[in-house]
Short mmCIF file of C-alpha atoms in Angstrom, two decimals:
data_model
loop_
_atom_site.label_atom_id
_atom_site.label_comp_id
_atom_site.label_asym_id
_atom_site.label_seq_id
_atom_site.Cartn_x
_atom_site.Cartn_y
_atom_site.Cartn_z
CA UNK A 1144 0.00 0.00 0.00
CA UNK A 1145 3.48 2.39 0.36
CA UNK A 1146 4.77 2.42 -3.26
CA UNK A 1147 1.61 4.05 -4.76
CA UNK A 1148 2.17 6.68 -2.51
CA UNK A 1149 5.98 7.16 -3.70
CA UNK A 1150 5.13 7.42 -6.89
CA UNK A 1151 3.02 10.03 -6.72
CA UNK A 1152 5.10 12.06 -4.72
CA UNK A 1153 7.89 11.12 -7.75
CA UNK A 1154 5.49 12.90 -10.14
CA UNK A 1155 4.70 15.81 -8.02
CA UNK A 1156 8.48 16.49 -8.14
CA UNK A 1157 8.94 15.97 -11.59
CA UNK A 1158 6.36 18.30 -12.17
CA UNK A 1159 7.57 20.84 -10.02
CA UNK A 1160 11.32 20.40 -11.78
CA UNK A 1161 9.60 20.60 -15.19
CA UNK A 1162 7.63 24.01 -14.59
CA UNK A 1163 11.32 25.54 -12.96
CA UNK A 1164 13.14 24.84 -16.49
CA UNK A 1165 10.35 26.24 -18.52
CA UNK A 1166 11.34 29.89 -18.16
CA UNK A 1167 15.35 29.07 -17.85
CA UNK A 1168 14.80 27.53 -21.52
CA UNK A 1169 12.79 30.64 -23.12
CA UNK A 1170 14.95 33.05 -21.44
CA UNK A 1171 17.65 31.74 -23.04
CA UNK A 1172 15.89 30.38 -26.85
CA UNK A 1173 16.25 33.25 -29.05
CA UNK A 1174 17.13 36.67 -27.24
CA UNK A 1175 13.21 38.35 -28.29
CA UNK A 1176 12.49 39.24 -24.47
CA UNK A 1177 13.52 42.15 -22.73
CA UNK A 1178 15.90 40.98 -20.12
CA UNK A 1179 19.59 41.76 -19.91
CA UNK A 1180 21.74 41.24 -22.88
CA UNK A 1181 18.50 40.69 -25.02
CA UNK A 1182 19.09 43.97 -27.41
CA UNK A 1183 22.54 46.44 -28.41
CA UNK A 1184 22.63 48.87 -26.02
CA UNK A 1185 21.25 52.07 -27.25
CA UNK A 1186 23.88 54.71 -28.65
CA UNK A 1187 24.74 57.94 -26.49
CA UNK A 1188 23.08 60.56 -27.48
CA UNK A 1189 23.49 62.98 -24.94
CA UNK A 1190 24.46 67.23 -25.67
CA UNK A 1191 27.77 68.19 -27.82
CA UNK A 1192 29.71 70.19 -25.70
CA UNK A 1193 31.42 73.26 -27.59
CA UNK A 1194 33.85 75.26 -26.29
CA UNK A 1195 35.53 78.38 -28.09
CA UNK A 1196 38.55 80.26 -27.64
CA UNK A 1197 38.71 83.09 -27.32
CA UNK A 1198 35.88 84.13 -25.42
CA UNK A 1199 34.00 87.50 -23.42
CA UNK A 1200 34.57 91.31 -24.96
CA UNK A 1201 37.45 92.74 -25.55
CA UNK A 1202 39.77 89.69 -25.20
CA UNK A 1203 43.17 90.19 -26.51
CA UNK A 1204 43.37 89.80 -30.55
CA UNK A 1205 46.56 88.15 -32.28
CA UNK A 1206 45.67 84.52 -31.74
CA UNK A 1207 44.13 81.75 -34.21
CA UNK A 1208 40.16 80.79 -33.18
CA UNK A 1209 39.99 77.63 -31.90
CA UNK A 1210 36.73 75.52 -31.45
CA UNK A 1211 36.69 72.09 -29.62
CA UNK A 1212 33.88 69.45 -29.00
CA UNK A 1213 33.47 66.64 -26.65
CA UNK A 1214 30.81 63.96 -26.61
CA UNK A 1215 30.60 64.12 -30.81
CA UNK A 1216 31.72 65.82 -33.25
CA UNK A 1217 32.26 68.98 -35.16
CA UNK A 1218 30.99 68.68 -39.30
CA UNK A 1219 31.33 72.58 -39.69
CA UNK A 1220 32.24 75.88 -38.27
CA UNK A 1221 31.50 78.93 -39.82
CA UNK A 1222 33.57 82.17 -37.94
CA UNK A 1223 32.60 85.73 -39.58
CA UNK A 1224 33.40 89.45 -38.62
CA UNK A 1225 31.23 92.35 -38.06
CA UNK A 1226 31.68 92.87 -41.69
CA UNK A 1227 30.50 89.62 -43.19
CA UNK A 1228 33.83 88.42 -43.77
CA UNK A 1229 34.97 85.01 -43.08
CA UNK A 1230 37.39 83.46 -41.32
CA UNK A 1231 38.57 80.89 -42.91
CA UNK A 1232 39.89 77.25 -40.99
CA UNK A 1233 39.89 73.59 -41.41
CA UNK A 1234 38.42 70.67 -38.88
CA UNK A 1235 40.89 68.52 -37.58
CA UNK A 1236 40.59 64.40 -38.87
CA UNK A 1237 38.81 63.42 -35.65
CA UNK A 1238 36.06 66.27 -35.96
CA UNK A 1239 37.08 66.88 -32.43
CA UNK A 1240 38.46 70.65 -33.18
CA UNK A 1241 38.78 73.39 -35.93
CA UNK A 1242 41.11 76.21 -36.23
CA UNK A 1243 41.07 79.05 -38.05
CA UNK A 1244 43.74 79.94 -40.44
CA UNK A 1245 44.55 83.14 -40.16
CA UNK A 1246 44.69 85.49 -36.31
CA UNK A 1247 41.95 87.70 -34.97
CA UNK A 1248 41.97 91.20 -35.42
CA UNK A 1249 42.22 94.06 -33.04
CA UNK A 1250 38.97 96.01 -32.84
CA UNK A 1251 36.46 93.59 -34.02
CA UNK A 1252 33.78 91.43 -33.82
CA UNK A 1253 33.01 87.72 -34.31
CA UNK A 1254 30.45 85.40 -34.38
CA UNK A 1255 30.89 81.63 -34.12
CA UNK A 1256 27.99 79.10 -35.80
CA UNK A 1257 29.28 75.22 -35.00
CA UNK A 1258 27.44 72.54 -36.46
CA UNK A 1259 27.46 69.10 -34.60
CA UNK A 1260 26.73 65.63 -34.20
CA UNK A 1261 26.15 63.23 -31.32
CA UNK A 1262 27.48 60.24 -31.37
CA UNK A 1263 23.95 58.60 -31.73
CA UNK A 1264 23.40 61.06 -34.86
CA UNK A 1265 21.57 63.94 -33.52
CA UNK A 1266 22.79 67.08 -35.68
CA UNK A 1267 22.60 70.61 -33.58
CA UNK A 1268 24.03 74.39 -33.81
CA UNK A 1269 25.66 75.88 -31.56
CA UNK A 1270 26.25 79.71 -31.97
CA UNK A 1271 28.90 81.93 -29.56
CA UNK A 1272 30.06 85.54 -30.34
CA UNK A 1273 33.65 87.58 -28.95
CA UNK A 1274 34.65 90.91 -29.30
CA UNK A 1275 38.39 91.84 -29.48
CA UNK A 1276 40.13 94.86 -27.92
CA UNK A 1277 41.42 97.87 -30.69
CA UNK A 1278 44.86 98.18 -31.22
CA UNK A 1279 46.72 100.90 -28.74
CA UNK A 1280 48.56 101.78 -31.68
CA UNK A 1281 48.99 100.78 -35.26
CA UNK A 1282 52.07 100.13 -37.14
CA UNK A 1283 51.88 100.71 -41.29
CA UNK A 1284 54.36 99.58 -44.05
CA UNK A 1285 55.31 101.50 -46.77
CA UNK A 1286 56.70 99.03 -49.81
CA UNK A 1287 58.12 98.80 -53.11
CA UNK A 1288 57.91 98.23 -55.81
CA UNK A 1289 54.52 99.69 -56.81
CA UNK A 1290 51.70 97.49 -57.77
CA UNK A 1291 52.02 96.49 -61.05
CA UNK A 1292 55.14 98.07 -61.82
CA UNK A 1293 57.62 96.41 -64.80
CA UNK A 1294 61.03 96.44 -63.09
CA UNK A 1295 65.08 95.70 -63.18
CA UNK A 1296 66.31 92.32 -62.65
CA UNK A 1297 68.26 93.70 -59.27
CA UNK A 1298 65.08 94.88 -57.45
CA UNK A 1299 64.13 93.87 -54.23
CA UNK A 1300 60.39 93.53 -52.53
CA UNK A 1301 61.01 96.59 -49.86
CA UNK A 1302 59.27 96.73 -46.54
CA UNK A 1303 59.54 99.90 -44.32
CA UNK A 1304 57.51 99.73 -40.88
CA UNK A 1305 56.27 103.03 -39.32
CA UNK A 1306 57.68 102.00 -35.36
CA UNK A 1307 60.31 99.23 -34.75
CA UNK A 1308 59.12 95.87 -34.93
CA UNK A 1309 60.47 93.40 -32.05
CA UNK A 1310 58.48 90.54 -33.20
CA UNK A 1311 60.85 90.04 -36.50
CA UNK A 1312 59.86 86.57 -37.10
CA UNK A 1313 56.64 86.08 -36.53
CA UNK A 1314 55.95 89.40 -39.24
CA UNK A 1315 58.34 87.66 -41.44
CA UNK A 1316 56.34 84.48 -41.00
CA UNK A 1317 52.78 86.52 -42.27
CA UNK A 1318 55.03 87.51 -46.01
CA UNK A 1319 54.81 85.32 -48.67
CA UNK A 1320 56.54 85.68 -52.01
CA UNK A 1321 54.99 83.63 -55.14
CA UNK A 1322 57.04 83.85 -58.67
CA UNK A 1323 56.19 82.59 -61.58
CA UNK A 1324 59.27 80.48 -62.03
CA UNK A 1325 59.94 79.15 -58.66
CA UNK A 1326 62.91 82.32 -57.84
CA UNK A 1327 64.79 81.20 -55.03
CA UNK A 1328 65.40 84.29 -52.50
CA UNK A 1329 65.45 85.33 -49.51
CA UNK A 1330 64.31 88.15 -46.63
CA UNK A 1331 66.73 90.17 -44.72
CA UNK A 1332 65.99 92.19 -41.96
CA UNK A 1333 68.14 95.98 -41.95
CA UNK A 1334 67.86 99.51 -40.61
CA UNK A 1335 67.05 101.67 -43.35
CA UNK A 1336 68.86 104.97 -43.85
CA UNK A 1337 66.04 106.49 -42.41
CA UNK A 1338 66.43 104.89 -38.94
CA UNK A 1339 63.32 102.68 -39.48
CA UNK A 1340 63.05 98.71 -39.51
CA UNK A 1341 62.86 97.36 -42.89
CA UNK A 1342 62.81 93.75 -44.32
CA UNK A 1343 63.85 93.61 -48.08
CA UNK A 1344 63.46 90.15 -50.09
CA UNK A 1345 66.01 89.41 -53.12
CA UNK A 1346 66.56 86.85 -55.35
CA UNK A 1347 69.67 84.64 -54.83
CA UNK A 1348 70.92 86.04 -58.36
CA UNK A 1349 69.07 88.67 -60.32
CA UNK A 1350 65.63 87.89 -61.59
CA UNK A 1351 64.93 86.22 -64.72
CA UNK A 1352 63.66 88.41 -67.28
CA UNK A 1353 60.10 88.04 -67.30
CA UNK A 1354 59.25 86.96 -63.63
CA UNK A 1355 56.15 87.71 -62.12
CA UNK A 1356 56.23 88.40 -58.34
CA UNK A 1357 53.22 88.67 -56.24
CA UNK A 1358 53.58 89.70 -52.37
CA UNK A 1359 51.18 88.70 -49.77
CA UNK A 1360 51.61 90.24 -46.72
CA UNK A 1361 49.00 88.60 -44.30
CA UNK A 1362 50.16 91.20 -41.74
CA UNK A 1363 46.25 92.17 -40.07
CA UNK A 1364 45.88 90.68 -36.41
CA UNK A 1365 49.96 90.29 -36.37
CA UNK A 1366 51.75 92.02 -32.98
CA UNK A 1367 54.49 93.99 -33.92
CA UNK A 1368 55.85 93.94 -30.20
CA UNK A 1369 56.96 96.11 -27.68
CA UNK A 1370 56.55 100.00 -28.59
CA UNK A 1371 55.55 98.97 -32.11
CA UNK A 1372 51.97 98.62 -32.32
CA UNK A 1373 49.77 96.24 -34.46
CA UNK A 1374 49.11 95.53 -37.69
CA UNK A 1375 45.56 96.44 -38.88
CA UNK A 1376 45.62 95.31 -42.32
CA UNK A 1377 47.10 93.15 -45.57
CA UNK A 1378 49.21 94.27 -48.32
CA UNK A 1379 49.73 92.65 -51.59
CA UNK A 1380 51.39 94.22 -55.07
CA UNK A 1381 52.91 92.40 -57.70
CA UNK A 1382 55.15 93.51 -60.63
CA UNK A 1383 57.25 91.89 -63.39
CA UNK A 1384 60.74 92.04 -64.10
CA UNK A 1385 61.91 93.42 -67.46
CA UNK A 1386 64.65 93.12 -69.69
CA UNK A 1387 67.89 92.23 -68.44
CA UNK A 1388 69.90 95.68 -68.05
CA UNK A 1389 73.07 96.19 -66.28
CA UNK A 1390 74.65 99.37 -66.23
CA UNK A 1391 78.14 99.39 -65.59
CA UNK A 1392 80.15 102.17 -64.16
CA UNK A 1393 83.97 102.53 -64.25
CA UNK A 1394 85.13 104.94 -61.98
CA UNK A 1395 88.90 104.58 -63.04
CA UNK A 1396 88.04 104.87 -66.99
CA UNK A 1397 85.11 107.25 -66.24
CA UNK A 1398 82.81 105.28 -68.36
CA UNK A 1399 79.51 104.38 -68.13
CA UNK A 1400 78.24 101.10 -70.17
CA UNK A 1401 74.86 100.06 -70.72
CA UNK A 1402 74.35 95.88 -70.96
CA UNK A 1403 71.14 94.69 -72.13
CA UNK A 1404 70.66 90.96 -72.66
CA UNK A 1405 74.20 90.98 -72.73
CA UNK A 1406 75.37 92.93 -75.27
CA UNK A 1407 76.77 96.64 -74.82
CA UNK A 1408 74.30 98.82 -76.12
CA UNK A 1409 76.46 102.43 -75.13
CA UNK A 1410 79.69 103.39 -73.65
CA UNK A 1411 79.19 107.00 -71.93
CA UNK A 1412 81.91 109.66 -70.61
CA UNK A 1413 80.74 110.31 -66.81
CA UNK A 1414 82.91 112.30 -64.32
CA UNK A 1415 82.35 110.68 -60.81
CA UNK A 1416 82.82 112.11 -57.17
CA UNK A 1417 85.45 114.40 -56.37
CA UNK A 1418 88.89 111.72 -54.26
CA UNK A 1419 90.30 112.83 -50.91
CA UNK A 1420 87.16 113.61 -49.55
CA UNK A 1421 83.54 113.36 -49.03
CA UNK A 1422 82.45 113.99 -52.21
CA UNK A 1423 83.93 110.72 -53.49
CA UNK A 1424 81.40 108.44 -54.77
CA UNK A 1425 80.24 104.96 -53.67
CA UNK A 1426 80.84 101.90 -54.84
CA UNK A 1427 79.34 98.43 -55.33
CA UNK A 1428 76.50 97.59 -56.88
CA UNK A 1429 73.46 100.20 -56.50
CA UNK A 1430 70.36 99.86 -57.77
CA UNK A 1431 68.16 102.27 -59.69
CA UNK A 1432 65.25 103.74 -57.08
CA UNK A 1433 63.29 106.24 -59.12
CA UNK A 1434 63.84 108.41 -62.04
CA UNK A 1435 63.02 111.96 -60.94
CA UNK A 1436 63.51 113.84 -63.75
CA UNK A 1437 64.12 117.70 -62.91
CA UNK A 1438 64.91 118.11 -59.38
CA UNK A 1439 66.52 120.75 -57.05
CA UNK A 1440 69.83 119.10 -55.72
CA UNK A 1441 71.13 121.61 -52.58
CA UNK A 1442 74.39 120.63 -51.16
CA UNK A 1443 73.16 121.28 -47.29
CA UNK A 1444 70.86 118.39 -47.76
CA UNK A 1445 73.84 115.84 -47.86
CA UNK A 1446 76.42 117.75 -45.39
CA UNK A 1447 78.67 119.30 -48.14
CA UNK A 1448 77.60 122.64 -47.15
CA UNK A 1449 76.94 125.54 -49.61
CA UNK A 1450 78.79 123.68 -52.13
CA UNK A 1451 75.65 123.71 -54.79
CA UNK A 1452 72.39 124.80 -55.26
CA UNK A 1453 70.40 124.02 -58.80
CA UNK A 1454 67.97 122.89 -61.10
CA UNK A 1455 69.68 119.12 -62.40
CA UNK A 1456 67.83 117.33 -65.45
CA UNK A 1457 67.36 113.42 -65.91
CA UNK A 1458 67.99 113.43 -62.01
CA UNK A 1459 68.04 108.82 -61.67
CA UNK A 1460 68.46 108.20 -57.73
CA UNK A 1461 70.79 105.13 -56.72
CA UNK A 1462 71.05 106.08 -53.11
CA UNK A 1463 69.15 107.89 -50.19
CA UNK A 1464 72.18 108.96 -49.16
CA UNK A 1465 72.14 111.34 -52.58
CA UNK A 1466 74.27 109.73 -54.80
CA UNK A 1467 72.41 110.31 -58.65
CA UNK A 1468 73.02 109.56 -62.22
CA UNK A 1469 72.02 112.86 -64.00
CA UNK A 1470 72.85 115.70 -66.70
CA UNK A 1471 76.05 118.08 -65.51
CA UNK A 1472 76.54 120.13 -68.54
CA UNK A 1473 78.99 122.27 -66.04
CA UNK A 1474 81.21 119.51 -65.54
CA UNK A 1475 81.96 118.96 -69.39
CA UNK A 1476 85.75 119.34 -69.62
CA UNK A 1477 85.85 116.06 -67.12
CA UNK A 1478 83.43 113.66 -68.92
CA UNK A 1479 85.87 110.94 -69.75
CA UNK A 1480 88.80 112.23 -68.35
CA UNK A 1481 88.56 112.54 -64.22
CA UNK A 1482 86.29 112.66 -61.67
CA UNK A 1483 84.67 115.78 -60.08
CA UNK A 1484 81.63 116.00 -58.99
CA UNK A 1485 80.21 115.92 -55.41
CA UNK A 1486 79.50 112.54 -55.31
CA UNK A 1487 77.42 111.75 -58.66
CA UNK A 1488 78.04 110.20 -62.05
CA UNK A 1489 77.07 112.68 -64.37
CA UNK A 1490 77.44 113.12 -67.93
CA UNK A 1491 76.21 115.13 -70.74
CA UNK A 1492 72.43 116.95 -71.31
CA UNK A 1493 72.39 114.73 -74.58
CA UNK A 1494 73.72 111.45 -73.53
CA UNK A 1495 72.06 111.98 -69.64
CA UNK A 1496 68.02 112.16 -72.08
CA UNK A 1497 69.07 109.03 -74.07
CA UNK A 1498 70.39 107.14 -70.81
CA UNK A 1499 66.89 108.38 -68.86
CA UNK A 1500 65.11 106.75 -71.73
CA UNK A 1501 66.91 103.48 -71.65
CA UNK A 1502 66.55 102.39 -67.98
CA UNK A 1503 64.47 101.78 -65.35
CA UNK A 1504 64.15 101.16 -61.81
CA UNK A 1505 65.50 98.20 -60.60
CA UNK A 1506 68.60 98.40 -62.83
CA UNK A 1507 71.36 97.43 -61.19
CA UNK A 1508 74.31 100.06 -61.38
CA UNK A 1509 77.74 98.06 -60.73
CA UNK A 1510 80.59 100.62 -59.87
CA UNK A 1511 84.05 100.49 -59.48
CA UNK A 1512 86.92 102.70 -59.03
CA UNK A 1513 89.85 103.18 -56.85
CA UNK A 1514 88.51 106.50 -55.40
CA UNK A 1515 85.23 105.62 -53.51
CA UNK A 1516 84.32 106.34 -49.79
CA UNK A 1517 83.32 102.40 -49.47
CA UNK A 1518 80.50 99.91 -50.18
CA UNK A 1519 76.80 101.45 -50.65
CA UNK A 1520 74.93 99.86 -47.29
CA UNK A 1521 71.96 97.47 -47.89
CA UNK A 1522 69.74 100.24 -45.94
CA UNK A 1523 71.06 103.27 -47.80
CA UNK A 1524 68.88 102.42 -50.85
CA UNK A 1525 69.06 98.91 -51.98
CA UNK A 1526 72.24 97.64 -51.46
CA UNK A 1527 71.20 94.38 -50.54
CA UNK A 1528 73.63 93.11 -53.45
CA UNK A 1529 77.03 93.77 -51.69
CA UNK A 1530 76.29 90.97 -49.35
CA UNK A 1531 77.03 87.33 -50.19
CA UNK A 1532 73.83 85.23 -50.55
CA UNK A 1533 75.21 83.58 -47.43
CA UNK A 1534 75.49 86.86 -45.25
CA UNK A 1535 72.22 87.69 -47.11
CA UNK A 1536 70.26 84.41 -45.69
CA UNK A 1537 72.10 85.37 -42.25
CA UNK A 1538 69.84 88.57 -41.63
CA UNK A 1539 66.51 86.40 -42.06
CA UNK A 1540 64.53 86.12 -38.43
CA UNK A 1541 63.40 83.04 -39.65
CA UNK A 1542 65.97 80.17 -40.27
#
């Protein structure tokens, strides 16, 4: 009468067993429930977070905008001034920061637009704004040569700043030089005979005939340092170089000769400056700077005293210092035989017209002769030339 009663309690068991593994089994079948580990997790979607530098009114200007984003990414960022102008920069690989290319300026204003996504794909815009503080003072250039000017194969681009500039290399780093036939050259930092900072670019050897130059100055939103002031603007001229025209100058022989192409085109009588004194003339090479045409040349302006006072024709200046190629009809009996003028090369009304005619600036004037007061200086016109290329590269603030 006992088993019966074991083998029901057997089944109950089994039973009980059976209904436990039930719901193990579907849990585990085919992932469609909602329990753990059933479904991906779901993507983050939570805020970009976008930060720009700088930031607040009347922050300091001079520095590149930068824009960074956590939690996602950055898929464009537009930066324009008060004006409407853009700034122009590039988002890094990652889409985790952008940078503009060029600095801010002093005095302005800019607003930010950022366009993001969330990792989980949500797209949003974000929109900041900065104002920067105006420049305490502003530093200006004056250059050369003009803009579309057709020049000599010796002339230099020519940079003269209003107040010193401390901050030589980053300014040098803002000028870029693009020729037409890959020139190679160089800049070179020098006091100019006016007592002002200057930066000059030349060629390793004269230009090519034919060259096309084009300067871009990116100075605007560049520091010029201590006492100097910033830059408030760009500057950009280009030019061509012409034919190839050397003008040779033999102090010794007191001859001029005029190469073009290379091929003597005139040999002219000149007297030069007076030896034993300060009216000598310089030597070296000096290159062409203007032609002036009819100009007053007064003695007091160079320290020679009252030596002269007049009207000169086909005036051609070579230095600031005041040494010309020009018409000296008074000085006839010494064309071609000695030297005595005040400093000049001069020669006759006739041959000083055709000569005018002939050249241009940026002609390099090579001159020799026993009897010179020394080497025209790089600042005291251009006189970059009398340097070796190596001495040359040496004056660059950026090497």
């Amino acid at each position: 009468m006992s088993r019966p009663r074991v083998l029901a309690h057997a089944r109950v068991r089994a039973t009980v067993v059976a209904a436990l593994l039930v719901p193990l089994a579907a849990c585990s079948s085919n992932g469609s429930s909602g329990g753990p580990g059933s479904a991906k997790e779901k993507p983050d979607d939570r805020p970009v977070t976008v930060t720009v530098t700088p930031e607040g009114k009347q922050v300091p200007a001079g520095d590149p905008v930068r824009v960074e984003a956590s939690g996602g990414r950055l898929t464009s960022v537009t930066v324009t001034d008060g004006e409407g102008r853009r700034l122009a920069g590039k988002v890094a690989a990652d889409g985790r920061s952008w940078a503009s290319d060029r600095k801010a300026v002093p005095g302005a204003s800019y607003k930010v637009t950022a366009a993001t996504r969330t990792e989980g794909g949500t797209a949003k815009t974000t929109n900041a704004a900065f104002t920067t503080a105006p420049a305490a003072k502003v530093n200006k250039v004056d250059w050369r040569p003009g803009a579309d000017a057709t020049v000599g194969v010796a002339q230099p681009i020519s940079l003269v700043f209003d107040h010193p500039v401390k901050n030589k290399a980053e300014v040098e780093k803002q000028l870029r030089i693009t020729t037409s036939n890959d020139t190679e050259g160089s800049w070179g930092w020098i006091r100019d005979w006016s007592g002002r900072d200057r930066v000059d670019w030349r060629p390793k050897a004269y230009w090519k005939p034919g060259t096309e130059v084009t300067l871009d100055a990116r100075l605007n939103g560049t520091d010029s340092g201590p006492d100097g002031g910033w830059f408030v603007r760009d500057y950009t001229t280009r030019f061509t170089i012409g034919a190839e025209q050397i003008v040779k100058v033999d102090l010794d022989t007191h001859r001029l000769t005029l190469v073009r192409d290379g091929k003597t085109v005139r040999r002219i009588p000149v007297s030069g400056g007076t030896p034993g004194g300060d009216k000598r003339s310089w030597r070296g090479t000096a290159v062409l700077m203007a032609k002036e045409g009819t100009i007053n040349m007064n003695s007091e302006t160079v320290g020679l005293g009252d030596a002269y006072d007049k009207m000169v024709d086909y005036s051609m200046r070579l230095t600031w210092s005041g040494m010309y190629a020009h018409a000296a009809p008074w000085n006839a009996a010494w064309f071609g035989n000695a030297n005595r003028s005040s400093g000049c090369i001069g020669m006759s009304d006739a041959n000083a017209a055709w000569f005018y005619g002939q050249v241009r600036p940026g002609d390099p004037f090579e001159i020799s002769g026993e009897e010179t007061k020394g080497v025209v200086d790089p600042g005291n016109g251009f006189g970059a030339w009398n340097l070796s290329w190596a001495e040359w590269q040496g004056k660059s603030a950026v090497r």
